[in-house]
Short mmCIF file of N, CA and C in Angstrom, two decimals:
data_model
loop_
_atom_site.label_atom_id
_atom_site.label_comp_id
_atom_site.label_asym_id
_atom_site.label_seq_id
_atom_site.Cartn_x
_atom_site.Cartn_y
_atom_site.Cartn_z
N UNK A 1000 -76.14 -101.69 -24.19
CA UNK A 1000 -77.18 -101.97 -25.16
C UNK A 1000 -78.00 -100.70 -25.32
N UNK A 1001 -78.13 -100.08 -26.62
CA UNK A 1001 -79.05 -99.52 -26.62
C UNK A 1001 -79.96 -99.51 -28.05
N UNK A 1002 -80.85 -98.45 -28.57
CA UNK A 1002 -82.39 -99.07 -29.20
C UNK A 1002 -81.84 -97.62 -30.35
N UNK A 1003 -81.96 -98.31 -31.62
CA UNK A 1003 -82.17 -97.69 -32.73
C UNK A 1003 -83.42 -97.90 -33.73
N UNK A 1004 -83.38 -96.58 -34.01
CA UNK A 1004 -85.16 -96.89 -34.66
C UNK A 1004 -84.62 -96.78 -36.39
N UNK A 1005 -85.47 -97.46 -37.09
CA UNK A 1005 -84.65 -97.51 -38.96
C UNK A 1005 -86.47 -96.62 -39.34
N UNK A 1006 -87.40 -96.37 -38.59
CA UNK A 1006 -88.51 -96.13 -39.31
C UNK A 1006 -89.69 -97.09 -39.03
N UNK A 1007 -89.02 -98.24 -39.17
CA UNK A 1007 -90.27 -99.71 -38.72
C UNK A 1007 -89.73 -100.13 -37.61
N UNK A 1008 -89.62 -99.44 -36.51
CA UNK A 1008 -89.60 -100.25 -35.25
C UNK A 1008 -88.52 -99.98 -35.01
N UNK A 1009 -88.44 -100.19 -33.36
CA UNK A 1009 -86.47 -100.28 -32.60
C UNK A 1009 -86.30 -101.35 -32.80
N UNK A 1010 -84.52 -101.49 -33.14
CA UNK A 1010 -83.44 -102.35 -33.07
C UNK A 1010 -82.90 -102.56 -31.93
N UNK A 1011 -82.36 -103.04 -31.26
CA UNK A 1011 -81.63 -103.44 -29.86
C UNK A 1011 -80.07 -103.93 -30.50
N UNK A 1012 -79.15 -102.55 -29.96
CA UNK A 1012 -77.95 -103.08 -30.56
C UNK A 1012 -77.23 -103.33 -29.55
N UNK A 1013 -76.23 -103.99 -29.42
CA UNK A 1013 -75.28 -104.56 -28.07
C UNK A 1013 -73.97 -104.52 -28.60
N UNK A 1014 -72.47 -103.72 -28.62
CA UNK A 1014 -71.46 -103.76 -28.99
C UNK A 1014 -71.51 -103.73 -30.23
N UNK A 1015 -72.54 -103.00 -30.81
CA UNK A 1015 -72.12 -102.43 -32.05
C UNK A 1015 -72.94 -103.22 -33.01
N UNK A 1016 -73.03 -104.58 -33.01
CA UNK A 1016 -74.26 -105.72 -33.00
C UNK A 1016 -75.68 -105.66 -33.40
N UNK A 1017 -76.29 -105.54 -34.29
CA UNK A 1017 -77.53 -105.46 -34.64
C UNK A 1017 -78.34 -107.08 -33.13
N UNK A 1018 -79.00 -107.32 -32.35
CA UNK A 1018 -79.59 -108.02 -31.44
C UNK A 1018 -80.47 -109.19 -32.61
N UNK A 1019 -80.38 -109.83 -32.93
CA UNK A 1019 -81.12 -110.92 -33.86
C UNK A 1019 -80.73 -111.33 -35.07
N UNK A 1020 -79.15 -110.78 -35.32
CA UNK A 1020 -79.41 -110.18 -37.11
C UNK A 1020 -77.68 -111.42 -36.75
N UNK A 1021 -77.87 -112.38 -38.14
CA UNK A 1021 -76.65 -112.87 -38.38
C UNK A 1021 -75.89 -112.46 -39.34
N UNK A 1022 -74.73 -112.98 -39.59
CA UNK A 1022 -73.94 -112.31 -41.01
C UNK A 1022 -74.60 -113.10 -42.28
N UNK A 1023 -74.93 -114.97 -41.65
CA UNK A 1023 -76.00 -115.55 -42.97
C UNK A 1023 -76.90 -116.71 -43.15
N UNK A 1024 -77.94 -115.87 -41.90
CA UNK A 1024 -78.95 -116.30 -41.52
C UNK A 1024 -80.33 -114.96 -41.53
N UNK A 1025 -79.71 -114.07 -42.02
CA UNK A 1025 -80.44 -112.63 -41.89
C UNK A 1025 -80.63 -112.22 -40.26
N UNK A 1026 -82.30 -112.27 -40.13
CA UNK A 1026 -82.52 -111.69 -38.95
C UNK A 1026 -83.28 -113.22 -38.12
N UNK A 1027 -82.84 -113.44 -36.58
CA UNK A 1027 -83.43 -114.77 -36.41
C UNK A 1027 -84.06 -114.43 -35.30
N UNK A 1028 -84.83 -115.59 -34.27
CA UNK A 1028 -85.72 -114.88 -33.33
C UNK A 1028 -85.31 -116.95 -32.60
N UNK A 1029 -85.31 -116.88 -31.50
CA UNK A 1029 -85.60 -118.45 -30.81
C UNK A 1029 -86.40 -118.30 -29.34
N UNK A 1030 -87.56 -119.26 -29.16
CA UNK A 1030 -87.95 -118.93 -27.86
C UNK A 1030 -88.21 -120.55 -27.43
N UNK A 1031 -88.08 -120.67 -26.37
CA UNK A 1031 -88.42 -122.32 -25.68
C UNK A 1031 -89.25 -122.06 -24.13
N UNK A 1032 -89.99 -123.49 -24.15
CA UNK A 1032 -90.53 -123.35 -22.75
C UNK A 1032 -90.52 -124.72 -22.27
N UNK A 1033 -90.23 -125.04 -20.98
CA UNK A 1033 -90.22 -126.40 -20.54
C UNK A 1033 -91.26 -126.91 -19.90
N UNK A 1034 -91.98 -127.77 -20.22
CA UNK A 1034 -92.96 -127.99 -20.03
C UNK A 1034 -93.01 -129.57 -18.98
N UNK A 1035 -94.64 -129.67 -18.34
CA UNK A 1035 -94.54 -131.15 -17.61
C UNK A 1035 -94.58 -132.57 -18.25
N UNK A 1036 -93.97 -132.50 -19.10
CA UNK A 1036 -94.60 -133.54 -20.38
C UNK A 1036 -93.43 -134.30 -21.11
N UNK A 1037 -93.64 -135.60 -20.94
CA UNK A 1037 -92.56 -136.47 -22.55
C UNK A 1037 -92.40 -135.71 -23.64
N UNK A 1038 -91.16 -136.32 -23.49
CA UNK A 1038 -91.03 -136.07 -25.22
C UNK A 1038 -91.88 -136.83 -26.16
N UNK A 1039 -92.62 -137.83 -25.73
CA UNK A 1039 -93.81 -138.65 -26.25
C UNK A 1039 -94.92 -137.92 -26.10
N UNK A 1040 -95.13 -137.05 -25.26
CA UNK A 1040 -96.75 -136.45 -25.17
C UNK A 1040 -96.59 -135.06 -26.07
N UNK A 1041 -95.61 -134.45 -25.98
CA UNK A 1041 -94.91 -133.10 -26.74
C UNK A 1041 -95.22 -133.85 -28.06
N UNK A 1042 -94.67 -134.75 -28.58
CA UNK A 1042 -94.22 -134.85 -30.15
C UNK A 1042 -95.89 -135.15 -30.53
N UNK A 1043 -96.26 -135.96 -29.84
CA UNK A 1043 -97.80 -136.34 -29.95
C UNK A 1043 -98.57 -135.05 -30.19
N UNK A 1044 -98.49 -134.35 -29.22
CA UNK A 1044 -99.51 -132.95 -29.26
C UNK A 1044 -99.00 -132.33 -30.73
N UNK A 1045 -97.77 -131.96 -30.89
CA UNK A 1045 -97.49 -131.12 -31.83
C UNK A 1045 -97.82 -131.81 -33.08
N UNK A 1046 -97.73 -133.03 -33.54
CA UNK A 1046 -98.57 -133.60 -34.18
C UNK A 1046 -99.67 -133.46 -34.63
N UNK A 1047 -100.65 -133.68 -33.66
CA UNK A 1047 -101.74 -133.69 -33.69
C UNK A 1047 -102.63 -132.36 -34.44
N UNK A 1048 -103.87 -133.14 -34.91
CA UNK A 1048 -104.39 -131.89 -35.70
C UNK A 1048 -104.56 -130.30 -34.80
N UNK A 1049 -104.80 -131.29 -33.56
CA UNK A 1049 -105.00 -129.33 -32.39
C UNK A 1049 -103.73 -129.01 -32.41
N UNK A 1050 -102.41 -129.82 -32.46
CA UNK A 1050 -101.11 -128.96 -32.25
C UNK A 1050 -100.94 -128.65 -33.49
N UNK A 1051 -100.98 -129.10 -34.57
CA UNK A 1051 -100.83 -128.54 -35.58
C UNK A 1051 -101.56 -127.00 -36.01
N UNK A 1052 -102.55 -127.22 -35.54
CA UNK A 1052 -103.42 -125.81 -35.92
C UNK A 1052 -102.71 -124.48 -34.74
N UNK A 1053 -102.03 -124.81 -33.67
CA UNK A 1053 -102.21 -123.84 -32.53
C UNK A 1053 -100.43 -123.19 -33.81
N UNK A 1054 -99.46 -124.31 -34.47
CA UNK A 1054 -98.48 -123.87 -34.55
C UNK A 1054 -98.05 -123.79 -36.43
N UNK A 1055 -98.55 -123.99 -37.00
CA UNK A 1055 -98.92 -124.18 -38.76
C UNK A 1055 -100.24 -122.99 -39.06
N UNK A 1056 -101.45 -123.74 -38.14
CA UNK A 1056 -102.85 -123.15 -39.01
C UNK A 1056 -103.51 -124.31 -39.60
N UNK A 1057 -104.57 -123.93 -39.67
CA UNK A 1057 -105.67 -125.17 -40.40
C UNK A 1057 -104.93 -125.29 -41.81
N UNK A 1058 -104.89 -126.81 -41.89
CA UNK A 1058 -104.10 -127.22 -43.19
C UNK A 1058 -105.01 -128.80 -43.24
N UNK A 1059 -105.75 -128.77 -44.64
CA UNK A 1059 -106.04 -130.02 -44.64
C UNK A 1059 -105.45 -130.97 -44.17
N UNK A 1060 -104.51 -131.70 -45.01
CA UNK A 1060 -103.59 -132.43 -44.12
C UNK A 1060 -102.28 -132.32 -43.91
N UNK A 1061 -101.43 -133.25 -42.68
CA UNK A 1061 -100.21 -132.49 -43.07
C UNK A 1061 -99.39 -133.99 -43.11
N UNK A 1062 -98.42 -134.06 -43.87
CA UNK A 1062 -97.44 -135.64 -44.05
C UNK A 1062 -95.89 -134.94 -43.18
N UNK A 1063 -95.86 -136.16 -41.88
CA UNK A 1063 -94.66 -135.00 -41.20
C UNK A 1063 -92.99 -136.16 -41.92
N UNK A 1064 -93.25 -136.12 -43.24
CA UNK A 1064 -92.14 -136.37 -43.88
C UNK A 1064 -91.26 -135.75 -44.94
N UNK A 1065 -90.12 -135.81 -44.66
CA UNK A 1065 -89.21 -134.61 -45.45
C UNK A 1065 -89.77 -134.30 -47.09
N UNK A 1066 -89.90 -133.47 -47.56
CA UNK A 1066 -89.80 -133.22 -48.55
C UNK A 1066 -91.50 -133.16 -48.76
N UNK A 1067 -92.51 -133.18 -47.82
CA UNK A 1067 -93.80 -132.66 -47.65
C UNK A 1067 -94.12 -131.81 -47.60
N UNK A 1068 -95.42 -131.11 -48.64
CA UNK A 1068 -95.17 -129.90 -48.22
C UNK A 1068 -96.95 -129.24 -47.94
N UNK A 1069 -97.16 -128.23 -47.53
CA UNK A 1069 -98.13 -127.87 -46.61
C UNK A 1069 -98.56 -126.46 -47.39
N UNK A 1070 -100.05 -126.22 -46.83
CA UNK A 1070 -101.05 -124.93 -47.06
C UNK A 1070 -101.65 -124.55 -46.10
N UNK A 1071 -101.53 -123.15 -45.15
CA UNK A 1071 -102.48 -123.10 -44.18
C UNK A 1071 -103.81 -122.33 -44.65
N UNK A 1072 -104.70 -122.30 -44.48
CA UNK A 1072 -105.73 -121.19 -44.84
C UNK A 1072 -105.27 -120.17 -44.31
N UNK A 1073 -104.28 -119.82 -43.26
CA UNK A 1073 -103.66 -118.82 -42.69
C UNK A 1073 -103.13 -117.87 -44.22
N UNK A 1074 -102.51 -118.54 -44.88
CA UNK A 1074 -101.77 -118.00 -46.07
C UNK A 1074 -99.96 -118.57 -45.55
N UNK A 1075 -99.86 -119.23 -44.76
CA UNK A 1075 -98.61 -119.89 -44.60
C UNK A 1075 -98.53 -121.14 -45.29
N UNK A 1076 -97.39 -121.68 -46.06
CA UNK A 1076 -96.45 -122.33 -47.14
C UNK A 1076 -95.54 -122.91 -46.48
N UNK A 1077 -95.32 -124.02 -47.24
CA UNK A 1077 -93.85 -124.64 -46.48
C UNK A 1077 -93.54 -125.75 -47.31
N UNK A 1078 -92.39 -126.45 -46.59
CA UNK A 1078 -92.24 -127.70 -46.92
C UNK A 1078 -91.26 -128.43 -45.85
N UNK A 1079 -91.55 -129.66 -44.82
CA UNK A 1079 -90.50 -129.77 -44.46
C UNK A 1079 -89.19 -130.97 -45.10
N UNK A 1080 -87.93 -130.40 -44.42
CA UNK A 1080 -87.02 -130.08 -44.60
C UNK A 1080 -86.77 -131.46 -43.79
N UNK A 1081 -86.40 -132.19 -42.75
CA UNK A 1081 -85.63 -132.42 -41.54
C UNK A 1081 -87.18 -133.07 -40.37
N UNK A 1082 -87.33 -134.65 -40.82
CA UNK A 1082 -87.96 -134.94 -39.75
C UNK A 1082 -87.86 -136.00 -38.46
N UNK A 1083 -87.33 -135.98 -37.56
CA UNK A 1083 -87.08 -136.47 -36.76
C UNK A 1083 -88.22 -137.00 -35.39
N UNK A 1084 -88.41 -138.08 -35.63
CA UNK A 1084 -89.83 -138.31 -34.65
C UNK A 1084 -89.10 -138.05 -33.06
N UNK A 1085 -89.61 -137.24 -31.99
CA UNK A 1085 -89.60 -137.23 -31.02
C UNK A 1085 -88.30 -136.06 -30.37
N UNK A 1086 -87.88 -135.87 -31.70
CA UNK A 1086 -86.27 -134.57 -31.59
C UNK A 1086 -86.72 -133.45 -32.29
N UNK A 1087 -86.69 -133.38 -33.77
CA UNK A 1087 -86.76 -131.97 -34.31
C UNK A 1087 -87.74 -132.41 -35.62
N UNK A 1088 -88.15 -131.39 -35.95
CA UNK A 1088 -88.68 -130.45 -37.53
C UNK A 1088 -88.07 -129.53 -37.64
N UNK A 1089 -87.49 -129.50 -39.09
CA UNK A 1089 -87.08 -128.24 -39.69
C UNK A 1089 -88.08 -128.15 -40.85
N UNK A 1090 -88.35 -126.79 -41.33
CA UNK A 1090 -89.18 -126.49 -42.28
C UNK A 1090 -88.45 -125.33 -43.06
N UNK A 1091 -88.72 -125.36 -44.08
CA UNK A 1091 -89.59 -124.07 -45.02
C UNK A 1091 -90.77 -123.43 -44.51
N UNK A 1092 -90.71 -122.32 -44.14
CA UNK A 1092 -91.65 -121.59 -43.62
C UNK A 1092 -92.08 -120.29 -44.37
N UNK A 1093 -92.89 -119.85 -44.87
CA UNK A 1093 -93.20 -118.33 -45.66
C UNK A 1093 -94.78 -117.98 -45.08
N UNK A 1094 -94.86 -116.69 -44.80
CA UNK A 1094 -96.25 -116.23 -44.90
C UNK A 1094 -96.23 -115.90 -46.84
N UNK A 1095 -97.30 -115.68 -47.28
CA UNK A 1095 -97.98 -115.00 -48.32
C UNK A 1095 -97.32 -113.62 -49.25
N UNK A 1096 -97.51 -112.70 -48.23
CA UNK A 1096 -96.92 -111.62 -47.86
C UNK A 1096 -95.46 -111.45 -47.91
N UNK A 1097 -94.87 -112.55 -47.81
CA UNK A 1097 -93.44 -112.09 -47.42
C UNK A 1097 -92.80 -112.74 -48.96
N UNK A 1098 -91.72 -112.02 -49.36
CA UNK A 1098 -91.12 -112.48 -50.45
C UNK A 1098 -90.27 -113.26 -50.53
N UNK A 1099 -89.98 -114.23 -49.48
CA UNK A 1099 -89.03 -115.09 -49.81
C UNK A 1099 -89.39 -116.47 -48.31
N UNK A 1100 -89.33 -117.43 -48.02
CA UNK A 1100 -89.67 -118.24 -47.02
C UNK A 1100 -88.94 -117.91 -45.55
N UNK A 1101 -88.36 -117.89 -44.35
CA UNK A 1101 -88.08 -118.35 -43.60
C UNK A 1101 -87.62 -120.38 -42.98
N UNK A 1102 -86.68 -120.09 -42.62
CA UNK A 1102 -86.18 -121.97 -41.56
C UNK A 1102 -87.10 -121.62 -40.37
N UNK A 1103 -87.82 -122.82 -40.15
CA UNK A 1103 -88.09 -123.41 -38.80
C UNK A 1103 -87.95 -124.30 -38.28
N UNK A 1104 -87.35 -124.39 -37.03
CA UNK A 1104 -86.84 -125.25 -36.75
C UNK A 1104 -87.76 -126.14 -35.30
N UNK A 1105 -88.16 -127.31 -34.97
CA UNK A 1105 -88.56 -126.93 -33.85
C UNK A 1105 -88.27 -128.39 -33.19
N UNK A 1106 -87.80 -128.27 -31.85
CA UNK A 1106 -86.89 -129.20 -31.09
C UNK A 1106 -87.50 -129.25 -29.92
N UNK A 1107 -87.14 -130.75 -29.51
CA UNK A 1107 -88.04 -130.72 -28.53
C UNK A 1107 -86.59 -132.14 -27.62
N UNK A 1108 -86.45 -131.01 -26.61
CA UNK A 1108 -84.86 -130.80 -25.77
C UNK A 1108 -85.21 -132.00 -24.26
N UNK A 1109 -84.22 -132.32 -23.81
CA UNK A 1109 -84.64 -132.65 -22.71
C UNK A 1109 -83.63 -134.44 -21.86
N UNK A 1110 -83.75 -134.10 -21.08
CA UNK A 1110 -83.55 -136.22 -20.83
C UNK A 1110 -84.13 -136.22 -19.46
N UNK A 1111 -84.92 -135.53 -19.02
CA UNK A 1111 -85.72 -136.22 -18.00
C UNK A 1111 -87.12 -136.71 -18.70
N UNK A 1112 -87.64 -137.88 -18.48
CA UNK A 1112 -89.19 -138.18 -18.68
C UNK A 1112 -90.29 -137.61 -18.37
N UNK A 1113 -90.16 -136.20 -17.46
CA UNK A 1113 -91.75 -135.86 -16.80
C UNK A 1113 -91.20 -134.62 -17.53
N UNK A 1114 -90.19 -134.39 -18.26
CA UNK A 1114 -90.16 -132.55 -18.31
C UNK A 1114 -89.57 -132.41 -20.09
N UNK A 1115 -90.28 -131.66 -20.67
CA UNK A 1115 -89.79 -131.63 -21.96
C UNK A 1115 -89.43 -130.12 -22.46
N UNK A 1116 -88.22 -129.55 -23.12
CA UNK A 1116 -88.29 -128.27 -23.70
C UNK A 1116 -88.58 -128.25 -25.18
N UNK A 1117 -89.53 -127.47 -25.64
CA UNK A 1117 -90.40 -127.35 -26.82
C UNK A 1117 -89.88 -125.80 -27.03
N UNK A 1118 -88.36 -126.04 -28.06
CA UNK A 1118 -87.92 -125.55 -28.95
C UNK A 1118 -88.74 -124.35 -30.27
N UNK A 1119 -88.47 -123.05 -30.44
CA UNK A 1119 -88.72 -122.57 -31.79
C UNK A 1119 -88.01 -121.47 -32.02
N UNK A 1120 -87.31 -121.78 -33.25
CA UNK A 1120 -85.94 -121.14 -33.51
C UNK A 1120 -86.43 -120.82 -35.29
N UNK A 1121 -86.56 -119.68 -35.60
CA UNK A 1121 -86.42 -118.95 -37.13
C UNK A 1121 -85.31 -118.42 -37.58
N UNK A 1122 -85.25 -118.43 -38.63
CA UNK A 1122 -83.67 -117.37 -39.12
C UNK A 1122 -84.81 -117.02 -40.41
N UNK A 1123 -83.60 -117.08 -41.41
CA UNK A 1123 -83.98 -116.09 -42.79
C UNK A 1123 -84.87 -115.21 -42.93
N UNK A 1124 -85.18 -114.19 -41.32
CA UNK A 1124 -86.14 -112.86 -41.64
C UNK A 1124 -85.46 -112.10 -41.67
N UNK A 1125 -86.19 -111.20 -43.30
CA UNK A 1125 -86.03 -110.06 -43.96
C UNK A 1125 -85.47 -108.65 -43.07
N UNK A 1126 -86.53 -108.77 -41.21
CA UNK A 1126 -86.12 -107.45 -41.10
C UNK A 1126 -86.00 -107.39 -39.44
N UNK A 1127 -85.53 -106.48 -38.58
CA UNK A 1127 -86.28 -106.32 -37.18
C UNK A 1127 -87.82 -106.35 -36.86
N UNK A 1128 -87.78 -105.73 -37.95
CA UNK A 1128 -89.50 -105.47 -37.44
C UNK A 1128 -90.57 -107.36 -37.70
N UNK A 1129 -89.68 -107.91 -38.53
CA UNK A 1129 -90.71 -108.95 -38.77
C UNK A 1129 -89.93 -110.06 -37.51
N UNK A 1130 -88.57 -110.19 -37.07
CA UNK A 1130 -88.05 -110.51 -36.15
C UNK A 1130 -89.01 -110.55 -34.48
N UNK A 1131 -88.97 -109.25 -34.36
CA UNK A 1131 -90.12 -108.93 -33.12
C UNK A 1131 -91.57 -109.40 -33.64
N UNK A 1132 -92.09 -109.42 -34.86
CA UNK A 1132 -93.35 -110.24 -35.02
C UNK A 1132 -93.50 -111.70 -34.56
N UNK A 1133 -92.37 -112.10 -34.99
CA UNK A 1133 -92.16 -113.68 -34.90
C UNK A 1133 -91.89 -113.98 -33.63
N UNK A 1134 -91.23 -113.55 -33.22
CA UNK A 1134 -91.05 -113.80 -31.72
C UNK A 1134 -92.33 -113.84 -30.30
N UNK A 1135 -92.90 -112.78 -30.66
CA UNK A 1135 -94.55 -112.74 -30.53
C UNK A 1135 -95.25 -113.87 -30.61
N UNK A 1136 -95.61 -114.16 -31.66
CA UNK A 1136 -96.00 -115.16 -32.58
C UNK A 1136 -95.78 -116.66 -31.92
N UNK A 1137 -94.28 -116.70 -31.81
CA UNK A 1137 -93.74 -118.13 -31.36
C UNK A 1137 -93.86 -118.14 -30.00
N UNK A 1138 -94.14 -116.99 -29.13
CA UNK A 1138 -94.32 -117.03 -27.66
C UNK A 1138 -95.54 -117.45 -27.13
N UNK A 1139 -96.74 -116.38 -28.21
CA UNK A 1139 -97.79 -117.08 -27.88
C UNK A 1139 -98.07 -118.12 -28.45
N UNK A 1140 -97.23 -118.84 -29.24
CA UNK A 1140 -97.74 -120.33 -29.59
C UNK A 1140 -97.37 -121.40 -28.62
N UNK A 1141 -96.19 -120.90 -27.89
CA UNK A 1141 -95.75 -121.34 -26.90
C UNK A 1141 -96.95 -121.53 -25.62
N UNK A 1142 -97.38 -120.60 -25.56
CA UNK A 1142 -98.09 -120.31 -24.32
C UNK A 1142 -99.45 -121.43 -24.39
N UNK A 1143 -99.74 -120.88 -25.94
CA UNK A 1143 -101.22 -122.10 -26.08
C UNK A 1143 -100.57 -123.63 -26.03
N UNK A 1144 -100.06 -123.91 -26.12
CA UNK A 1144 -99.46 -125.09 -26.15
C UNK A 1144 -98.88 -125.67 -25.08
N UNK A 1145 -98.76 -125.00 -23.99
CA UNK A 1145 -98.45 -125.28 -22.83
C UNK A 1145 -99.87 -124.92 -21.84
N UNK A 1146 -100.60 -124.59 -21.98
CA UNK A 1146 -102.37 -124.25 -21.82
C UNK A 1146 -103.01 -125.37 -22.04
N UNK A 1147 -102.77 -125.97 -23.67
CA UNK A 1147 -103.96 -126.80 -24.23
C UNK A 1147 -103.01 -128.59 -23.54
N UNK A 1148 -101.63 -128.73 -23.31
CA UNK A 1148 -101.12 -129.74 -22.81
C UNK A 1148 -101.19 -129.65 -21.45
N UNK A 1149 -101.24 -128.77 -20.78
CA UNK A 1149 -101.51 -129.05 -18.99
C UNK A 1149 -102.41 -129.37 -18.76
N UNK A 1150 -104.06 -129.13 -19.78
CA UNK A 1150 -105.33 -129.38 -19.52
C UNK A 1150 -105.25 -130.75 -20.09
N UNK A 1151 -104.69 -131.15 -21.19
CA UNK A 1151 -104.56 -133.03 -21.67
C UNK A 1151 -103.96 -133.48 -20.19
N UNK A 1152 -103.31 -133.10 -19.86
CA UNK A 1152 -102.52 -133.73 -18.93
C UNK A 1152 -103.28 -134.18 -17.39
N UNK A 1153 -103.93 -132.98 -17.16
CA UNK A 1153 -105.33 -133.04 -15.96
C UNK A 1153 -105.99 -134.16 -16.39
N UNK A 1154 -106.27 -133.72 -17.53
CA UNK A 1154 -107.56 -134.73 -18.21
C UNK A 1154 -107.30 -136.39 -18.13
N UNK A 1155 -105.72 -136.64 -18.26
CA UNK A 1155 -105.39 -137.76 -17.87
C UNK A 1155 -105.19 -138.38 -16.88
N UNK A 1156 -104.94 -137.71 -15.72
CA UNK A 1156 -104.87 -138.08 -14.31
C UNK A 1156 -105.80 -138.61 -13.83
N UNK A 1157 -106.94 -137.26 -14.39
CA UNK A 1157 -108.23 -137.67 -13.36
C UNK A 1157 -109.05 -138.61 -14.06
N UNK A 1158 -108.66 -140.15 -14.61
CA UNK A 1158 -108.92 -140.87 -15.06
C UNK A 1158 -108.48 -142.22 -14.61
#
């Protein structure tokens, strides 16, 4: 493996292989974290107006049914695509900025009851450089979300 630069950032190539880039999906990015939680407390949080904001953005409201579609004050757009209570969302995803939308996908993995994996998988980016943005992006959304559910989760015990 080694790192090619195009001008906006290194590439990570492996056997010749652009590292993120499909033949027709463009450039994609996926990160997951397993968390202490149902797939009932996961789908709940991400739901919810605080999970919604940690992983969308403030959006008046949001309808989590196919063919709904969404505004963040962020400047993110969408519509989803694919809704599955307690398994997946797929979306239409676009920042503002960008000329064409992104897939999101987001899954929520698992068959034990105390442990859930909270899925986020993009394709249709334009470039490496917005690839490594997103990935960023979806890590630390990851992170708050596994932050703001361990503290629900305290909060429930000690009750």
């Amino acid at each position: 493996m080694y790192e090619l630069s195009d001008g906006g950032g290194s590439t990570l190539v492996s056997d010749g292989k652009v590292v993120g880039k499909t033949a027709s999906a463009g450039y994609q990015i996926g990160v997951r974290r397993t968390l202490p939680i149902s797939k009932e407390q996961a789908w709940s949080f991400l739901t919810s107006s605080e999970g919604v904001r940690i992983w969308l953005g403030e959006v008046a409201e949001v309808a989590f049914a196919q063919g709904a579609r969404f505004a963040s004050s962020e400047g993110i757009t969408g519509e989803f695509r694919v809704v599955k209570p307690l398994e997946q969302l797929r979306l239409r995803w676009g920042k503002k900025e960008w000329a064409k939308p992104s897939t999101v996908q987001i899954r929520l993995l698992g068959n034990d009851p105390d442990r859930t994996t909270i899925s986020f998988h993009q394709e249709n980016l334009d470039h490496a450089s917005t690839r490594e943005q997103m990935k960023q992006h979806w890590e630390d959304v990851l992170n708050t979300i596994q932050q703001q559910t361990i503290v629900a989760d305290r909060g429930e015990e000690s009750r």
